[in-house]
PDB file of N, CA, C and O in Angstrom:
ATOM      1  N   UNK A1327       0.842  -1.175   0.000  1.00  0.00           N
ATOM      2  CA  UNK A1327       0.000   0.000   0.000  1.00  0.00           C
ATOM      3  C   UNK A1327       0.888   1.239   0.000  1.00  0.00           C
ATOM      4  O   UNK A1327       1.845   1.327   0.740  1.00  0.00           O
ATOM      5  N   UNK A1328       0.546   2.195  -0.864  1.00  0.00           N
ATOM      6  CA  UNK A1328       1.270   3.450  -0.944  1.00  0.00           C
ATOM      7  C   UNK A1328       0.496   4.508  -0.146  1.00  0.00           C
ATOM      8  O   UNK A1328      -0.689   4.717  -0.360  1.00  0.00           O
ATOM      9  N   UNK A1329       1.192   5.154   0.774  1.00  0.00           N
ATOM     10  CA  UNK A1329       0.567   6.196   1.588  1.00  0.00           C
ATOM     11  C   UNK A1329       1.160   7.532   1.180  1.00  0.00           C
ATOM     12  O   UNK A1329       2.373   7.703   1.173  1.00  0.00           O
ATOM     13  N   UNK A1330       0.283   8.453   0.809  1.00  0.00           N
ATOM     14  CA  UNK A1330       0.739   9.779   0.409  1.00  0.00           C
ATOM     15  C   UNK A1330       0.640  10.730   1.585  1.00  0.00           C
ATOM     16  O   UNK A1330      -0.281  10.645   2.391  1.00  0.00           O
ATOM     17  N   UNK A1331       1.558  11.676   1.646  1.00  0.00           N
ATOM     18  CA  UNK A1331       1.535  12.690   2.688  1.00  0.00           C
ATOM     19  C   UNK A1331       0.327  13.602   2.478  1.00  0.00           C
ATOM     20  O   UNK A1331      -0.014  13.950   1.354  1.00  0.00           O
ATOM     21  N   UNK A1332      -0.334  13.958   3.561  1.00  0.00           N
ATOM     22  CA  UNK A1332      -1.489  14.839   3.503  1.00  0.00           C
ATOM     23  C   UNK A1332      -1.075  16.202   2.963  1.00  0.00           C
ATOM     24  O   UNK A1332      -0.045  16.744   3.345  1.00  0.00           O
ATOM     25  N   UNK A1333      -1.912  16.750   2.066  1.00  0.00           N
ATOM     26  CA  UNK A1333      -1.637  18.083   1.535  1.00  0.00           C
ATOM     27  C   UNK A1333      -1.820  19.119   2.636  1.00  0.00           C
ATOM     28  O   UNK A1333      -2.649  18.972   3.515  1.00  0.00           O
ATOM     29  N   UNK A1334      -1.065  20.171   2.546  1.00  0.00           N
ATOM     30  CA  UNK A1334      -1.160  21.245   3.522  1.00  0.00           C
ATOM     31  C   UNK A1334      -1.343  22.577   2.812  1.00  0.00           C
ATOM     32  O   UNK A1334      -0.869  22.761   1.697  1.00  0.00           O
ATOM     33  N   UNK A1335      -2.038  23.493   3.463  1.00  0.00           N
ATOM     34  CA  UNK A1335      -2.143  24.851   2.963  1.00  0.00           C
ATOM     35  C   UNK A1335      -3.222  25.113   1.945  1.00  0.00           C
ATOM     36  O   UNK A1335      -3.274  26.183   1.367  1.00  0.00           O
ATOM     37  N   UNK A1336      -4.115  24.171   1.701  1.00  0.00           N
ATOM     38  CA  UNK A1336      -5.150  24.381   0.694  1.00  0.00           C
ATOM     39  C   UNK A1336      -6.499  24.758   1.293  1.00  0.00           C
ATOM     40  O   UNK A1336      -7.414  25.078   0.584  1.00  0.00           O
ATOM     41  N   UNK A1337      -6.642  24.712   2.596  1.00  0.00           N
ATOM     42  CA  UNK A1337      -7.919  25.000   3.224  1.00  0.00           C
ATOM     43  C   UNK A1337      -8.171  26.477   3.403  1.00  0.00           C
ATOM     44  O   UNK A1337      -7.297  27.320   3.226  1.00  0.00           O
ATOM     45  N   UNK A1338      -9.405  26.797   3.728  1.00  0.00           N
ATOM     46  CA  UNK A1338      -9.785  28.162   4.041  1.00  0.00           C
ATOM     47  C   UNK A1338      -9.995  28.268   5.544  1.00  0.00           C
ATOM     48  O   UNK A1338     -10.583  27.391   6.148  1.00  0.00           O
ATOM     49  N   UNK A1339      -9.522  29.356   6.116  1.00  0.00           N
ATOM     50  CA  UNK A1339      -9.825  29.633   7.509  1.00  0.00           C
ATOM     51  C   UNK A1339     -11.100  30.455   7.528  1.00  0.00           C
ATOM     52  O   UNK A1339     -11.311  31.304   6.665  1.00  0.00           O
ATOM     53  N   UNK A1340     -11.966  30.210   8.529  1.00  0.00           N
ATOM     54  CA  UNK A1340     -13.220  30.941   8.632  1.00  0.00           C
ATOM     55  C   UNK A1340     -13.426  31.421  10.058  1.00  0.00           C
ATOM     56  O   UNK A1340     -13.098  30.719  11.004  1.00  0.00           O
ATOM     57  N   UNK A1341     -13.962  32.615  10.190  1.00  0.00           N
ATOM     58  CA  UNK A1341     -14.360  33.156  11.486  1.00  0.00           C
ATOM     59  C   UNK A1341     -15.619  33.974  11.284  1.00  0.00           C
ATOM     60  O   UNK A1341     -15.854  34.505  10.196  1.00  0.00           O
ATOM     61  N   UNK A1342     -16.420  34.082  12.327  1.00  0.00           N
ATOM     62  CA  UNK A1342     -17.582  34.963  12.279  1.00  0.00           C
ATOM     63  C   UNK A1342     -17.362  36.126  13.231  1.00  0.00           C
ATOM     64  O   UNK A1342     -16.700  35.984  14.260  1.00  0.00           O
ATOM     65  N   UNK A1343     -17.894  37.281  12.848  1.00  0.00           N
ATOM     66  CA  UNK A1343     -17.749  38.492  13.647  1.00  0.00           C
ATOM     67  C   UNK A1343     -19.099  39.179  13.743  1.00  0.00           C
ATOM     68  O   UNK A1343     -19.884  39.154  12.797  1.00  0.00           O
ATOM     69  N   UNK A1344     -19.365  39.796  14.873  1.00  0.00           N
ATOM     70  CA  UNK A1344     -20.558  40.621  15.075  1.00  0.00           C
ATOM     71  C   UNK A1344     -20.141  42.065  14.853  1.00  0.00           C
ATOM     72  O   UNK A1344     -19.270  42.582  15.563  1.00  0.00           O
ATOM     73  N   UNK A1345     -20.741  42.724  13.861  1.00  0.00           N
ATOM     74  CA  UNK A1345     -20.393  44.107  13.559  1.00  0.00           C
ATOM     75  C   UNK A1345     -21.076  45.077  14.506  1.00  0.00           C
ATOM     76  O   UNK A1345     -22.075  44.749  15.155  1.00  0.00           O
ATOM     77  N   UNK A1346     -20.543  46.271  14.580  1.00  0.00           N
ATOM     78  CA  UNK A1346     -21.156  47.317  15.399  1.00  0.00           C
ATOM     79  C   UNK A1346     -22.548  47.671  14.896  1.00  0.00           C
ATOM     80  O   UNK A1346     -23.361  48.221  15.647  1.00  0.00           O
ATOM     81  N   UNK A1347     -22.830  47.335  13.637  1.00  0.00           N
ATOM     82  CA  UNK A1347     -24.143  47.594  13.047  1.00  0.00           C
ATOM     83  C   UNK A1347     -25.160  46.511  13.398  1.00  0.00           C
ATOM     84  O   UNK A1347     -26.298  46.556  12.976  1.00  0.00           O
ATOM     85  N   UNK A1348     -24.725  45.496  14.171  1.00  0.00           N
ATOM     86  CA  UNK A1348     -25.617  44.418  14.570  1.00  0.00           C
ATOM     87  C   UNK A1348     -25.670  43.265  13.584  1.00  0.00           C
ATOM     88  O   UNK A1348     -26.306  42.250  13.847  1.00  0.00           O
ATOM     89  N   UNK A1349     -24.996  43.386  12.442  1.00  0.00           N
ATOM     90  CA  UNK A1349     -24.963  42.315  11.443  1.00  0.00           C
ATOM     91  C   UNK A1349     -23.872  41.304  11.780  1.00  0.00           C
ATOM     92  O   UNK A1349     -22.876  41.636  12.411  1.00  0.00           O
ATOM     93  N   UNK A1350     -24.086  40.070  11.328  1.00  0.00           N
ATOM     94  CA  UNK A1350     -23.067  39.026  11.480  1.00  0.00           C
ATOM     95  C   UNK A1350     -22.306  38.907  10.167  1.00  0.00           C
ATOM     96  O   UNK A1350     -22.907  38.944   9.087  1.00  0.00           O
ATOM     97  N   UNK A1351     -20.995  38.745  10.265  1.00  0.00           N
ATOM     98  CA  UNK A1351     -20.138  38.633   9.088  1.00  0.00           C
ATOM     99  C   UNK A1351     -19.349  37.331   9.143  1.00  0.00           C
ATOM    100  O   UNK A1351     -18.787  36.986  10.178  1.00  0.00           O
ATOM    101  N   UNK A1352     -19.318  36.619   8.030  1.00  0.00           N
ATOM    102  CA  UNK A1352     -18.525  35.411   7.884  1.00  0.00           C
ATOM    103  C   UNK A1352     -17.314  35.786   7.041  1.00  0.00           C
ATOM    104  O   UNK A1352     -17.466  36.270   5.912  1.00  0.00           O
ATOM    105  N   UNK A1353     -16.110  35.593   7.582  1.00  0.00           N
ATOM    106  CA  UNK A1353     -14.879  36.006   6.913  1.00  0.00           C
ATOM    107  C   UNK A1353     -14.041  34.773   6.604  1.00  0.00           C
ATOM    108  O   UNK A1353     -13.793  33.948   7.474  1.00  0.00           O
ATOM    109  N   UNK A1354     -13.638  34.654   5.341  1.00  0.00           N
ATOM    110  CA  UNK A1354     -12.740  33.595   4.895  1.00  0.00           C
ATOM    111  C   UNK A1354     -11.366  34.194   4.649  1.00  0.00           C
ATOM    112  O   UNK A1354     -11.263  35.270   4.071  1.00  0.00           O
ATOM    113  N   UNK A1355     -10.327  33.484   5.060  1.00  0.00           N
ATOM    114  CA  UNK A1355      -8.957  33.884   4.730  1.00  0.00           C
ATOM    115  C   UNK A1355      -8.329  32.742   3.946  1.00  0.00           C
ATOM    116  O   UNK A1355      -8.320  31.594   4.377  1.00  0.00           O
ATOM    117  N   UNK A1356      -7.791  33.063   2.774  1.00  0.00           N
ATOM    118  CA  UNK A1356      -7.162  32.045   1.930  1.00  0.00           C
ATOM    119  C   UNK A1356      -5.729  31.795   2.374  1.00  0.00           C
ATOM    120  O   UNK A1356      -5.180  32.549   3.184  1.00  0.00           O
ATOM    121  N   UNK A1357      -5.139  30.769   1.827  1.00  0.00           N
ATOM    122  CA  UNK A1357      -3.754  30.448   2.139  1.00  0.00           C
ATOM    123  C   UNK A1357      -2.780  31.530   1.718  1.00  0.00           C
ATOM    124  O   UNK A1357      -1.682  31.638   2.266  1.00  0.00           O
ATOM    125  N   UNK A1358      -3.175  32.369   0.761  1.00  0.00           N
ATOM    126  CA  UNK A1358      -2.308  33.458   0.305  1.00  0.00           C
ATOM    127  C   UNK A1358      -2.547  34.746   1.077  1.00  0.00           C
ATOM    128  O   UNK A1358      -1.937  35.765   0.786  1.00  0.00           O
ATOM    129  N   UNK A1359      -3.483  34.716   2.047  1.00  0.00           N
ATOM    130  CA  UNK A1359      -3.719  35.877   2.885  1.00  0.00           C
ATOM    131  C   UNK A1359      -4.836  36.803   2.429  1.00  0.00           C
ATOM    132  O   UNK A1359      -5.064  37.838   3.030  1.00  0.00           O
ATOM    133  N   UNK A1360      -5.561  36.432   1.368  1.00  0.00           N
ATOM    134  CA  UNK A1360      -6.697  37.240   0.922  1.00  0.00           C
ATOM    135  C   UNK A1360      -7.884  37.029   1.856  1.00  0.00           C
ATOM    136  O   UNK A1360      -8.070  35.941   2.382  1.00  0.00           O
ATOM    137  N   UNK A1361      -8.680  38.079   2.048  1.00  0.00           N
ATOM    138  CA  UNK A1361      -9.873  37.990   2.878  1.00  0.00           C
ATOM    139  C   UNK A1361     -11.111  38.169   2.012  1.00  0.00           C
ATOM    140  O   UNK A1361     -11.136  39.007   1.109  1.00  0.00           O
ATOM    141  N   UNK A1362     -12.157  37.383   2.297  1.00  0.00           N
ATOM    142  CA  UNK A1362     -13.436  37.472   1.610  1.00  0.00           C
ATOM    143  C   UNK A1362     -14.511  37.509   2.680  1.00  0.00           C
ATOM    144  O   UNK A1362     -14.507  36.684   3.596  1.00  0.00           O
ATOM    145  N   UNK A1363     -15.433  38.473   2.582  1.00  0.00           N
ATOM    146  CA  UNK A1363     -16.415  38.716   3.638  1.00  0.00           C
ATOM    147  C   UNK A1363     -17.832  38.538   3.095  1.00  0.00           C
ATOM    148  O   UNK A1363     -18.162  39.040   2.023  1.00  0.00           O
ATOM    149  N   UNK A1364     -18.645  37.835   3.876  1.00  0.00           N
ATOM    150  CA  UNK A1364     -20.046  37.630   3.547  1.00  0.00           C
ATOM    151  C   UNK A1364     -20.894  38.088   4.726  1.00  0.00           C
ATOM    152  O   UNK A1364     -20.562  37.820   5.870  1.00  0.00           O
ATOM    153  N   UNK A1365     -22.001  38.757   4.440  1.00  0.00           N
ATOM    154  CA  UNK A1365     -22.892  39.223   5.497  1.00  0.00           C
ATOM    155  C   UNK A1365     -24.060  38.256   5.623  1.00  0.00           C
ATOM    156  O   UNK A1365     -24.601  37.796   4.618  1.00  0.00           O
ATOM    157  N   UNK A1366     -24.438  37.945   6.847  1.00  0.00           N
ATOM    158  CA  UNK A1366     -25.558  37.056   7.082  1.00  0.00           C
ATOM    159  C   UNK A1366     -26.869  37.746   6.709  1.00  0.00           C
ATOM    160  O   UNK A1366     -27.090  38.905   7.045  1.00  0.00           O
ATOM    161  N   UNK A1367     -27.712  37.022   5.980  1.00  0.00           N
ATOM    162  CA  UNK A1367     -29.044  37.511   5.645  1.00  0.00           C
ATOM    163  C   UNK A1367     -30.040  36.406   5.987  1.00  0.00           C
ATOM    164  O   UNK A1367     -29.670  35.241   6.131  1.00  0.00           O
ATOM    165  N   UNK A1368     -31.305  36.750   6.083  1.00  0.00           N
ATOM    166  CA  UNK A1368     -32.336  35.768   6.381  1.00  0.00           C
ATOM    167  C   UNK A1368     -32.460  34.828   5.177  1.00  0.00           C
ATOM    168  O   UNK A1368     -32.614  35.272   4.033  1.00  0.00           O
ATOM    169  N   UNK A1369     -32.375  33.534   5.406  1.00  0.00           N
ATOM    170  CA  UNK A1369     -32.282  32.544   4.334  1.00  0.00           C
ATOM    171  C   UNK A1369     -33.487  32.541   3.407  1.00  0.00           C
ATOM    172  O   UNK A1369     -33.342  32.406   2.189  1.00  0.00           O
ATOM    173  N   UNK A1370     -34.672  32.688   3.945  1.00  0.00           N
ATOM    174  CA  UNK A1370     -35.870  32.645   3.110  1.00  0.00           C
ATOM    175  C   UNK A1370     -35.936  33.867   2.195  1.00  0.00           C
ATOM    176  O   UNK A1370     -36.253  33.762   1.010  1.00  0.00           O
ATOM    177  N   UNK A1371     -35.608  35.030   2.721  1.00  0.00           N
ATOM    178  CA  UNK A1371     -35.606  36.246   1.898  1.00  0.00           C
ATOM    179  C   UNK A1371     -34.515  36.160   0.827  1.00  0.00           C
ATOM    180  O   UNK A1371     -34.721  36.560  -0.319  1.00  0.00           O
ATOM    181  N   UNK A1372     -33.354  35.628   1.175  1.00  0.00           N
ATOM    182  CA  UNK A1372     -32.279  35.463   0.194  1.00  0.00           C
ATOM    183  C   UNK A1372     -32.716  34.527  -0.930  1.00  0.00           C
ATOM    184  O   UNK A1372     -32.442  34.787  -2.103  1.00  0.00           O
ATOM    185  N   UNK A1373     -33.429  33.462  -0.598  1.00  0.00           N
ATOM    186  CA  UNK A1373     -33.920  32.528  -1.616  1.00  0.00           C
ATOM    187  C   UNK A1373     -34.899  33.229  -2.548  1.00  0.00           C
ATOM    188  O   UNK A1373     -34.850  33.040  -3.765  1.00  0.00           O
ATOM    189  N   UNK A1374     -35.779  34.049  -1.976  1.00  0.00           N
ATOM    190  CA  UNK A1374     -36.717  34.805  -2.818  1.00  0.00           C
ATOM    191  C   UNK A1374     -35.962  35.729  -3.769  1.00  0.00           C
ATOM    192  O   UNK A1374     -36.299  35.833  -4.949  1.00  0.00           O
ATOM    193  N   UNK A1375     -34.950  36.402  -3.266  1.00  0.00           N
ATOM    194  CA  UNK A1375     -34.156  37.323  -4.085  1.00  0.00           C
ATOM    195  C   UNK A1375     -33.414  36.598  -5.204  1.00  0.00           C
ATOM    196  O   UNK A1375     -33.068  37.199  -6.217  1.00  0.00           O
ATOM    197  N   UNK A1376     -33.168  35.306  -4.998  1.00  0.00           N
ATOM    198  CA  UNK A1376     -32.444  34.506  -6.002  1.00  0.00           C
ATOM    199  C   UNK A1376     -33.385  33.753  -6.932  1.00  0.00           C
ATOM    200  O   UNK A1376     -32.948  32.901  -7.704  1.00  0.00           O
ATOM    201  N   UNK A1377     -34.691  34.037  -6.845  1.00  0.00           N
ATOM    202  CA  UNK A1377     -35.628  33.492  -7.812  1.00  0.00           C
ATOM    203  C   UNK A1377     -36.531  32.380  -7.322  1.00  0.00           C
ATOM    204  O   UNK A1377     -37.318  31.842  -8.105  1.00  0.00           O
ATOM    205  N   UNK A1378     -36.474  31.999  -6.061  1.00  0.00           N
ATOM    206  CA  UNK A1378     -37.353  30.946  -5.555  1.00  0.00           C
ATOM    207  C   UNK A1378     -38.784  31.461  -5.475  1.00  0.00           C
ATOM    208  O   UNK A1378     -39.021  32.649  -5.275  1.00  0.00           O
ATOM    209  N   UNK A1379     -39.734  30.553  -5.630  1.00  0.00           N
ATOM    210  CA  UNK A1379     -41.137  30.926  -5.491  1.00  0.00           C
ATOM    211  C   UNK A1379     -41.534  30.841  -4.029  1.00  0.00           C
ATOM    212  O   UNK A1379     -40.989  30.052  -3.269  1.00  0.00           O
ATOM    213  N   UNK A1380     -42.495  31.647  -3.635  1.00  0.00           N
ATOM    214  CA  UNK A1380     -42.930  31.640  -2.237  1.00  0.00           C
ATOM    215  C   UNK A1380     -43.899  30.489  -1.998  1.00  0.00           C
ATOM    216  O   UNK A1380     -44.323  29.818  -2.927  1.00  0.00           O
ATOM    217  N   UNK A1381     -44.245  30.280  -0.734  1.00  0.00           N
ATOM    218  CA  UNK A1381     -45.202  29.242  -0.388  1.00  0.00           C
ATOM    219  C   UNK A1381     -44.580  27.916  -0.020  1.00  0.00           C
ATOM    220  O   UNK A1381     -45.276  26.950   0.209  1.00  0.00           O
ATOM    221  N   UNK A1382     -43.275  27.848   0.022  1.00  0.00           N
ATOM    222  CA  UNK A1382     -42.573  26.626   0.410  1.00  0.00           C
ATOM    223  C   UNK A1382     -41.734  26.917   1.635  1.00  0.00           C
ATOM    224  O   UNK A1382     -41.517  28.055   2.008  1.00  0.00           O
ATOM    225  N   UNK A1383     -41.218  25.855   2.237  1.00  0.00           N
ATOM    226  CA  UNK A1383     -40.287  26.079   3.345  1.00  0.00           C
ATOM    227  C   UNK A1383     -38.923  26.488   2.779  1.00  0.00           C
ATOM    228  O   UNK A1383     -38.685  26.413   1.569  1.00  0.00           O
ATOM    229  N   UNK A1384     -38.048  26.943   3.647  1.00  0.00           N
ATOM    230  CA  UNK A1384     -36.746  27.462   3.212  1.00  0.00           C
ATOM    231  C   UNK A1384     -35.937  26.421   2.449  1.00  0.00           C
ATOM    232  O   UNK A1384     -35.351  26.711   1.400  1.00  0.00           O
ATOM    233  N   UNK A1385     -35.914  25.191   2.935  1.00  0.00           N
ATOM    234  CA  UNK A1385     -35.151  24.132   2.256  1.00  0.00           C
ATOM    235  C   UNK A1385     -35.680  23.907   0.846  1.00  0.00           C
ATOM    236  O   UNK A1385     -34.915  23.777  -0.113  1.00  0.00           O
ATOM    237  N   UNK A1386     -36.997  23.860   0.700  1.00  0.00           N
ATOM    238  CA  UNK A1386     -37.590  23.669  -0.621  1.00  0.00           C
ATOM    239  C   UNK A1386     -37.288  24.815  -1.562  1.00  0.00           C
ATOM    240  O   UNK A1386     -37.035  24.612  -2.751  1.00  0.00           O
ATOM    241  N   UNK A1387     -37.317  26.028  -1.014  1.00  0.00           N
ATOM    242  CA  UNK A1387     -37.010  27.197  -1.841  1.00  0.00           C
ATOM    243  C   UNK A1387     -35.576  27.131  -2.347  1.00  0.00           C
ATOM    244  O   UNK A1387     -35.314  27.360  -3.534  1.00  0.00           O
ATOM    245  N   UNK A1388     -34.632  26.818  -1.469  1.00  0.00           N
ATOM    246  CA  UNK A1388     -33.231  26.744  -1.882  1.00  0.00           C
ATOM    247  C   UNK A1388     -32.982  25.569  -2.819  1.00  0.00           C
ATOM    248  O   UNK A1388     -32.150  25.653  -3.721  1.00  0.00           O
ATOM    249  N   UNK A1389     -33.710  24.472  -2.639  1.00  0.00           N
ATOM    250  CA  UNK A1389     -33.577  23.331  -3.572  1.00  0.00           C
ATOM    251  C   UNK A1389     -33.961  23.755  -4.979  1.00  0.00           C
ATOM    252  O   UNK A1389     -33.284  23.403  -5.952  1.00  0.00           O
ATOM    253  N   UNK A1390     -35.062  24.526  -5.098  1.00  0.00           N
ATOM    254  CA  UNK A1390     -35.477  25.033  -6.414  1.00  0.00           C
ATOM    255  C   UNK A1390     -34.405  25.920  -7.030  1.00  0.00           C
ATOM    256  O   UNK A1390     -34.065  25.786  -8.201  1.00  0.00           O
ATOM    257  N   UNK A1391     -33.872  26.833  -6.235  1.00  0.00           N
ATOM    258  CA  UNK A1391     -32.833  27.744  -6.735  1.00  0.00           C
ATOM    259  C   UNK A1391     -31.597  26.957  -7.152  1.00  0.00           C
ATOM    260  O   UNK A1391     -31.015  27.187  -8.220  1.00  0.00           O
ATOM    261  N   UNK A1392     -31.185  26.017  -6.322  1.00  0.00           N
ATOM    262  CA  UNK A1392     -29.980  25.221  -6.579  1.00  0.00           C
ATOM    263  C   UNK A1392     -30.089  24.459  -7.886  1.00  0.00           C
ATOM    264  O   UNK A1392     -29.143  24.354  -8.645  1.00  0.00           O
ATOM    265  N   UNK A1393     -31.279  23.929  -8.170  1.00  0.00           N
ATOM    266  CA  UNK A1393     -31.476  23.120  -9.380  1.00  0.00           C
ATOM    267  C   UNK A1393     -31.594  23.935 -10.650  1.00  0.00           C
ATOM    268  O   UNK A1393     -31.417  23.427 -11.725  1.00  0.00           O
ATOM    269  N   UNK A1394     -31.925  25.203 -10.545  1.00  0.00           N
ATOM    270  CA  UNK A1394     -32.065  25.902 -11.814  1.00  0.00           C
ATOM    271  C   UNK A1394     -32.565  27.322 -11.710  1.00  0.00           C
ATOM    272  O   UNK A1394     -33.012  27.866 -12.706  1.00  0.00           O
ATOM    273  N   UNK A1395     -32.507  27.877 -10.548  1.00  0.00           N
ATOM    274  CA  UNK A1395     -32.924  29.263 -10.419  1.00  0.00           C
ATOM    275  C   UNK A1395     -31.920  30.197 -11.051  1.00  0.00           C
ATOM    276  O   UNK A1395     -30.968  29.783 -11.702  1.00  0.00           O
ATOM    277  N   UNK A1396     -32.131  31.470 -10.852  1.00  0.00           N
ATOM    278  CA  UNK A1396     -31.190  32.473 -11.380  1.00  0.00           C
ATOM    279  C   UNK A1396     -29.820  32.289 -10.766  1.00  0.00           C
ATOM    280  O   UNK A1396     -29.695  31.939  -9.619  1.00  0.00           O
ATOM    281  N   UNK A1397     -28.812  32.525 -11.557  1.00  0.00           N
ATOM    282  CA  UNK A1397     -27.428  32.441 -11.062  1.00  0.00           C
ATOM    283  C   UNK A1397     -26.827  33.801 -11.068  1.00  0.00           C
ATOM    284  O   UNK A1397     -27.032  34.600 -11.919  1.00  0.00           O
TER     285      UNK A1397
END
């Protein structure tokens, strides 16, 4: 059996922060030191904004978007 050494340095670091504005922020840091920030939004409203139809639960709405909603 051939055992390969585990790769290092390819993962993303993630942390969440509470802003002074009351919003939650999800921050990713890449292995090269770049930062990418995402703001938390209500999942059902985000699904509607991405083209899901109303009248379903959040999971169903996101399933519709994932399969073929607006990109």
